Amino acid sequence: MAKIGVQAMMLKQQVAERGAYDVWKQLSEIGFSVVEVSQIELDDKNRDDIARAGDEFGMSVAAISAGMGETGGGGNDSLRESFDKIVSDCQTLGSSRVRIGMLPMPSLASKEALIAFAHDAGEMARRLADHGIILSYHNHHVEFARMDGQHILDLIRAEAPDLKFELDVHWIHRGGMDPVTVLKKYAGVVDLVHLKDYRIGLPPADAFEALAAGDRKVWAEHWGNLVQFAEVGQGNLDFAGVVEAGVDGGAEYLLIEQDQQYGRDIFDCLTDSREHLIKLGYADLL
């Protein structure tokens, strides 16, 4: 059965201050039992803390994160440079999944560069498969730009058929696509889903002050940045449709994520997201 959990990227500061064990303990107390690890260095201490929390609180690791560049990006290890360590980390943490959070930016410079990335990622997927590990690629909005008439995500799929997808519904929507439609399109390919709502905020008070003062530049900056990352259920996305399409499409884990919290406590945000999913009828997935 698919499970709903938490993407830990948004908890990296708390981990740095308190340690992974204590953060995982608080997640368990809220009611979560699955965590995806990203932008948290898997050094000896963090790895041991996560493993200990897993044993004591029944917390499992949905996936760990890696990059394809020379340094991995975001504090994650690079599959090019640290392949053996990544495999070892998966084995230590009892996870059978690795996810690439973003392609290297130079891969967007041309179709040839993109195809080269896809081929490299596909090769890594095959190498990891030899160790019983699934590799997935996580999208943002840029994957719905077109190269020679094709969406970048479609090109990656065509050139890397051994690569699974981690589909992020906020970024799909920001890319101009319907999340449920995209999830259904990639049924059988989607292995992980990010549950992240899409909210339109209102301009803050200083934007109206700038407008009244005739400062159109400051007003325009605020006006062009009204899109927000929201708690599940606090934005405009259809999460009943998202969860159903994700589960029906074969996703094993659906991870709550909220890149920014706009002054709110992250654990309060996670609690609200969890409660909304329970109201939708998904308590059995938590």
JSON list of N, CA and C in Angstrom, two decimals, residues 186-229:
[
{"chain": "A", "resi": 186, "resn": "TYR", "atom": "N", "xyz": [1.63, 9.64, -16.73]},
{"chain": "A", "resi": 186, "resn": "TYR", "atom": "CA", "xyz": [2.84, 8.91, -16.36]},
{"chain": "A", "resi": 186, "resn": "TYR", "atom": "C", "xyz": [2.56, 7.75, -15.41]},
{"chain": "A", "resi": 187, "resn": "ALA", "atom": "N", "xyz": [1.35, 7.22, -15.45]},
{"chain": "A", "resi": 187, "resn": "ALA", "atom": "CA", "xyz": [1.04, 6.01, -14.68]},
{"chain": "A", "resi": 187, "resn": "ALA", "atom": "C", "xyz": [2.02, 4.91, -15.07]},
{"chain": "A", "resi": 188, "resn": "GLY", "atom": "N", "xyz": [2.55, 4.24, -14.06]},
{"chain": "A", "resi": 188, "resn": "GLY", "atom": "CA", "xyz": [3.55, 3.21, -14.30]},
{"chain": "A", "resi": 188, "resn": "GLY", "atom": "C", "xyz": [4.96, 3.74, -14.30]},
{"chain": "A", "resi": 189, "resn": "VAL", "atom": "N", "xyz": [5.11, 5.04, -14.45]},
{"chain": "A", "resi": 189, "resn": "VAL", "atom": "CA", "xyz": [6.42, 5.70, -14.42]},
{"chain": "A", "resi": 189, "resn": "VAL", "atom": "C", "xyz": [6.60, 6.44, -13.10]},
{"chain": "A", "resi": 190, "resn": "VAL", "atom": "N", "xyz": [5.50, 7.00, -12.59]},
{"chain": "A", "resi": 190, "resn": "VAL", "atom": "CA", "xyz": [5.57, 7.75, -11.34]},
{"chain": "A", "resi": 190, "resn": "VAL", "atom": "C", "xyz": [5.78, 6.77, -10.18]},
{"chain": "A", "resi": 191, "resn": "ASP", "atom": "N", "xyz": [6.81, 7.02, -9.40]},
{"chain": "A", "resi": 191, "resn": "ASP", "atom": "CA", "xyz": [7.12, 6.19, -8.24]},
{"chain": "A", "resi": 191, "resn": "ASP", "atom": "C", "xyz": [6.97, 6.97, -6.94]},
{"chain": "A", "resi": 192, "resn": "LEU", "atom": "N", "xyz": [7.16, 8.29, -7.03]},
{"chain": "A", "resi": 192, "resn": "LEU", "atom": "CA", "xyz": [7.07, 9.19, -5.89]},
{"chain": "A", "resi": 192, "resn": "LEU", "atom": "C", "xyz": [6.27, 10.41, -6.30]},
{"chain": "A", "resi": 193, "resn": "VAL", "atom": "N", "xyz": [5.56, 11.01, -5.34]},
{"chain": "A", "resi": 193, "resn": "VAL", "atom": "CA", "xyz": [4.78, 12.22, -5.59]},
{"chain": "A", "resi": 193, "resn": "VAL", "atom": "C", "xyz": [5.07, 13.22, -4.48]},
{"chain": "A", "resi": 194, "resn": "HIS", "atom": "N", "xyz": [5.20, 14.50, -4.85]},
{"chain": "A", "resi": 194, "resn": "HIS", "atom": "CA", "xyz": [5.28, 15.55, -3.85]},
{"chain": "A", "resi": 194, "resn": "HIS", "atom": "C", "xyz": [3.94, 16.25, -3.73]},
{"chain": "A", "resi": 195, "resn": "LEU", "atom": "N", "xyz": [3.40, 16.24, -2.52]},
{"chain": "A", "resi": 195, "resn": "LEU", "atom": "CA", "xyz": [2.13, 16.88, -2.20]},
{"chain": "A", "resi": 195, "resn": "LEU", "atom": "C", "xyz": [2.42, 18.28, -1.69]},
{"chain": "A", "resi": 196, "resn": "LYS", "atom": "N", "xyz": [2.23, 19.24, -2.55]},
{"chain": "A", "resi": 196, "resn": "LYS", "atom": "CA", "xyz": [2.58, 20.63, -2.24]},
{"chain": "A", "resi": 196, "resn": "LYS", "atom": "C", "xyz": [1.52, 21.52, -2.88]},
{"chain": "A", "resi": 197, "resn": "ASP", "atom": "N", "xyz": [0.83, 22.30, -2.07]},
{"chain": "A", "resi": 197, "resn": "ASP", "atom": "CA", "xyz": [-0.27, 23.09, -2.62]},
{"chain": "A", "resi": 197, "resn": "ASP", "atom": "C", "xyz": [0.23, 24.38, -3.28]},
{"chain": "A", "resi": 198, "resn": "TYR", "atom": "N", "xyz": [-0.66, 24.95, -4.07]},
{"chain": "A", "resi": 198, "resn": "TYR", "atom": "CA", "xyz": [-0.36, 26.13, -4.89]},
{"chain": "A", "resi": 198, "resn": "TYR", "atom": "C", "xyz": [-1.36, 27.22, -4.51]},
{"chain": "A", "resi": 199, "resn": "ARG", "atom": "N", "xyz": [-0.84, 28.30, -3.92]},
{"chain": "A", "resi": 199, "resn": "ARG", "atom": "CA", "xyz": [-1.70, 29.36, -3.42]},
{"chain": "A", "resi": 199, "resn": "ARG", "atom": "C", "xyz": [-1.33, 30.69, -4.07]},
{"chain": "A", "resi": 200, "resn": "ILE", "atom": "N", "xyz": [-2.33, 31.50, -4.34]},
{"chain": "A", "resi": 200, "resn": "ILE", "atom": "CA", "xyz": [-2.10, 32.88, -4.78]},
{"chain": "A", "resi": 200, "resn": "ILE", "atom": "C", "xyz": [-2.32, 33.79, -3.58]},
{"chain": "A", "resi": 201, "resn": "GLY", "atom": "N", "xyz": [-1.26, 34.49, -3.18]},
{"chain": "A", "resi": 201, "resn": "GLY", "atom": "CA", "xyz": [-1.36, 35.42, -2.07]},
{"chain": "A", "resi": 201, "resn": "GLY", "atom": "C", "xyz": [-1.80, 36.80, -2.54]},
{"chain": "A", "resi": 202, "resn": "LEU", "atom": "N", "xyz": [-1.87, 37.71, -1.60]},
{"chain": "A", "resi": 202, "resn": "LEU", "atom": "CA", "xyz": [-2.19, 39.11, -1.90]},
{"chain": "A", "resi": 202, "resn": "LEU", "atom": "C", "xyz": [-0.95, 39.96, -1.68]},
{"chain": "A", "resi": 203, "resn": "PRO", "atom": "N", "xyz": [-0.84, 41.09, -2.37]},
{"chain": "A", "resi": 203, "resn": "PRO", "atom": "CA", "xyz": [0.33, 41.96, -2.16]},
{"chain": "A", "resi": 203, "resn": "PRO", "atom": "C", "xyz": [0.38, 42.43, -0.70]},
{"chain": "A", "resi": 204, "resn": "PRO", "atom": "N", "xyz": [1.58, 42.52, -0.12]},
{"chain": "A", "resi": 204, "resn": "PRO", "atom": "CA", "xyz": [1.72, 42.99, 1.27]},
{"chain": "A", "resi": 204, "resn": "PRO", "atom": "C", "xyz": [1.51, 44.49, 1.37]},
{"chain": "A", "resi": 205, "resn": "ALA", "atom": "N", "xyz": [1.45, 44.97, 2.61]},
{"chain": "A", "resi": 205, "resn": "ALA", "atom": "CA", "xyz": [1.17, 46.39, 2.84]},
{"chain": "A", "resi": 205, "resn": "ALA", "atom": "C", "xyz": [2.20, 47.30, 2.18]},
{"chain": "A", "resi": 206, "resn": "ASP", "atom": "N", "xyz": [3.49, 46.91, 2.20]},
{"chain": "A", "resi": 206, "resn": "ASP", "atom": "CA", "xyz": [4.49, 47.80, 1.62]},
{"chain": "A", "resi": 206, "resn": "ASP", "atom": "C", "xyz": [4.35, 47.90, 0.11]},
{"chain": "A", "resi": 207, "resn": "ALA", "atom": "N", "xyz": [3.71, 46.92, -0.52]},
{"chain": "A", "resi": 207, "resn": "ALA", "atom": "CA", "xyz": [3.46, 47.01, -1.95]},
{"chain": "A", "resi": 207, "resn": "ALA", "atom": "C", "xyz": [2.44, 48.11, -2.24]},
{"chain": "A", "resi": 208, "resn": "PHE", "atom": "N", "xyz": [1.41, 48.19, -1.40]},
{"chain": "A", "resi": 208, "resn": "PHE", "atom": "CA", "xyz": [0.40, 49.23, -1.59]},
{"chain": "A", "resi": 208, "resn": "PHE", "atom": "C", "xyz": [0.97, 50.61, -1.25]},
{"chain": "A", "resi": 209, "resn": "GLU", "atom": "N", "xyz": [1.88, 50.64, -0.27]},
{"chain": "A", "resi": 209, "resn": "GLU", "atom": "CA", "xyz": [2.55, 51.91, 0.04]},
{"chain": "A", "resi": 209, "resn": "GLU", "atom": "C", "xyz": [3.38, 52.38, -1.14]},
{"chain": "A", "resi": 210, "resn": "ALA", "atom": "N", "xyz": [4.07, 51.45, -1.78]},
{"chain": "A", "resi": 210, "resn": "ALA", "atom": "CA", "xyz": [4.87, 51.79, -2.96]},
{"chain": "A", "resi": 210, "resn": "ALA", "atom": "C", "xyz": [3.97, 52.26, -4.09]},
{"chain": "A", "resi": 211, "resn": "LEU", "atom": "N", "xyz": [2.83, 51.59, -4.26]},
{"chain": "A", "resi": 211, "resn": "LEU", "atom": "CA", "xyz": [1.90, 51.99, -5.31]},
{"chain": "A", "resi": 211, "resn": "LEU", "atom": "C", "xyz": [1.38, 53.39, -5.07]},
{"chain": "A", "resi": 212, "resn": "ALA", "atom": "N", "xyz": [1.02, 53.70, -3.81]},
{"chain": "A", "resi": 212, "resn": "ALA", "atom": "CA", "xyz": [0.52, 55.03, -3.48]},
{"chain": "A", "resi": 212, "resn": "ALA", "atom": "C", "xyz": [1.57, 56.10, -3.69]},
{"chain": "A", "resi": 213, "resn": "ALA", "atom": "N", "xyz": [2.85, 55.71, -3.51]},
{"chain": "A", "resi": 213, "resn": "ALA", "atom": "CA", "xyz": [3.94, 56.66, -3.70]},
{"chain": "A", "resi": 213, "resn": "ALA", "atom": "C", "xyz": [4.37, 56.76, -5.16]},
{"chain": "A", "resi": 214, "resn": "GLY", "atom": "N", "xyz": [3.72, 56.01, -6.01]},
{"chain": "A", "resi": 214, "resn": "GLY", "atom": "CA", "xyz": [4.06, 56.06, -7.43]},
{"chain": "A", "resi": 214, "resn": "GLY", "atom": "C", "xyz": [5.24, 55.20, -7.84]},
{"chain": "A", "resi": 215, "resn": "ASP", "atom": "N", "xyz": [5.67, 54.31, -6.95]},
{"chain": "A", "resi": 215, "resn": "ASP", "atom": "CA", "xyz": [6.80, 53.43, -7.26]},
{"chain": "A", "resi": 215, "resn": "ASP", "atom": "C", "xyz": [6.28, 52.17, -7.94]},
{"chain": "A", "resi": 216, "resn": "ARG", "atom": "N", "xyz": [6.12, 52.26, -9.25]},
{"chain": "A", "resi": 216, "resn": "ARG", "atom": "CA", "xyz": [5.56, 51.15, -10.00]},
{"chain": "A", "resi": 216, "resn": "ARG", "atom": "C", "xyz": [6.52, 49.95, -10.05]},
{"chain": "A", "resi": 217, "resn": "LYS", "atom": "N", "xyz": [7.81, 50.20, -9.95]},
{"chain": "A", "resi": 217, "resn": "LYS", "atom": "CA", "xyz": [8.78, 49.10, -10.01]},
{"chain": "A", "resi": 217, "resn": "LYS", "atom": "C", "xyz": [8.62, 48.17, -8.82]},
{"chain": "A", "resi": 218, "resn": "VAL", "atom": "N", "xyz": [8.55, 48.75, -7.61]},
{"chain": "A", "resi": 218, "resn": "VAL", "atom": "CA", "xyz": [8.38, 47.93, -6.41]},
{"chain": "A", "resi": 218, "resn": "VAL", "atom": "C", "xyz": [7.04, 47.21, -6.45]},
{"chain": "A", "resi": 219, "resn": "TRP", "atom": "N", "xyz": [5.99, 47.93, -6.87]},
{"chain": "A", "resi": 219, "resn": "TRP", "atom": "CA", "xyz": [4.68, 47.30, -6.99]},
{"chain": "A", "resi": 219, "resn": "TRP", "atom": "C", "xyz": [4.73, 46.12, -7.96]},
{"chain": "A", "resi": 220, "resn": "ALA", "atom": "N", "xyz": [5.37, 46.30, -9.09]},
{"chain": "A", "resi": 220, "resn": "ALA", "atom": "CA", "xyz": [5.44, 45.24, -10.10]},
{"chain": "A", "resi": 220, "resn": "ALA", "atom": "C", "xyz": [6.19, 44.02, -9.57]},
{"chain": "A", "resi": 221, "resn": "GLU", "atom": "N", "xyz": [7.22, 44.25, -8.76]},
{"chain": "A", "resi": 221, "resn": "GLU", "atom": "CA", "xyz": [7.97, 43.12, -8.18]},
{"chain": "A", "resi": 221, "resn": "GLU", "atom": "C", "xyz": [7.07, 42.28, -7.28]},
{"chain": "A", "resi": 222, "resn": "HIS", "atom": "N", "xyz": [6.26, 42.95, -6.47]},
{"chain": "A", "resi": 222, "resn": "HIS", "atom": "CA", "xyz": [5.33, 42.22, -5.61]},
{"chain": "A", "resi": 222, "resn": "HIS", "atom": "C", "xyz": [4.24, 41.55, -6.44]},
{"chain": "A", "resi": 223, "resn": "TRP", "atom": "N", "xyz": [3.72, 42.27, -7.42]},
{"chain": "A", "resi": 223, "resn": "TRP", "atom": "CA", "xyz": [2.63, 41.75, -8.24]},
{"chain": "A", "resi": 223, "resn": "TRP", "atom": "C", "xyz": [3.06, 40.50, -9.01]},
{"chain": "A", "resi": 224, "resn": "GLY", "atom": "N", "xyz": [4.31, 40.45, -9.36]},
{"chain": "A", "resi": 224, "resn": "GLY", "atom": "CA", "xyz": [4.82, 39.31, -10.11]},
{"chain": "A", "resi": 224, "resn": "GLY", "atom": "C", "xyz": [5.23, 38.13, -9.24]},
{"chain": "A", "resi": 225, "resn": "ASN", "atom": "N", "xyz": [5.04, 38.26, -7.92]},
{"chain": "A", "resi": 225, "resn": "ASN", "atom": "CA", "xyz": [5.46, 37.19, -7.01]},
{"chain": "A", "resi": 225, "resn": "ASN", "atom": "C", "xyz": [4.35, 36.82, -6.03]},
{"chain": "A", "resi": 226, "resn": "LEU", "atom": "N", "xyz": [3.16, 36.62, -6.56]},
{"chain": "A", "resi": 226, "resn": "LEU", "atom": "CA", "xyz": [2.02, 36.29, -5.71]},
{"chain": "A", "resi": 226, "resn": "LEU", "atom": "C", "xyz": [1.86, 34.79, -5.49]},
{"chain": "A", "resi": 227, "resn": "VAL", "atom": "N", "xyz": [2.53, 33.97, -6.30]},
{"chain": "A", "resi": 227, "resn": "VAL", "atom": "CA", "xyz": [2.43, 32.52, -6.13]},
{"chain": "A", "resi": 227, "resn": "VAL", "atom": "C", "xyz": [3.14, 32.09, -4.86]},
{"chain": "A", "resi": 228, "resn": "GLN", "atom": "N", "xyz": [2.49, 31.26, -4.07]},
{"chain": "A", "resi": 228, "resn": "GLN", "atom": "CA", "xyz": [3.06, 30.78, -2.82]},
{"chain": "A", "resi": 228, "resn": "GLN", "atom": "C", "xyz": [3.00, 29.25, -2.74]},
{"chain": "A", "resi": 229, "resn": "PHE", "atom": "N", "xyz": [3.92, 28.70, -1.96]},
{"chain": "A", "resi": 229, "resn": "PHE", "atom": "CA", "xyz": [3.86, 27.29, -1.57]},
{"chain": "A", "resi": 229, "resn": "PHE", "atom": "C", "xyz": [2.94, 27.20, -0.36]}
]
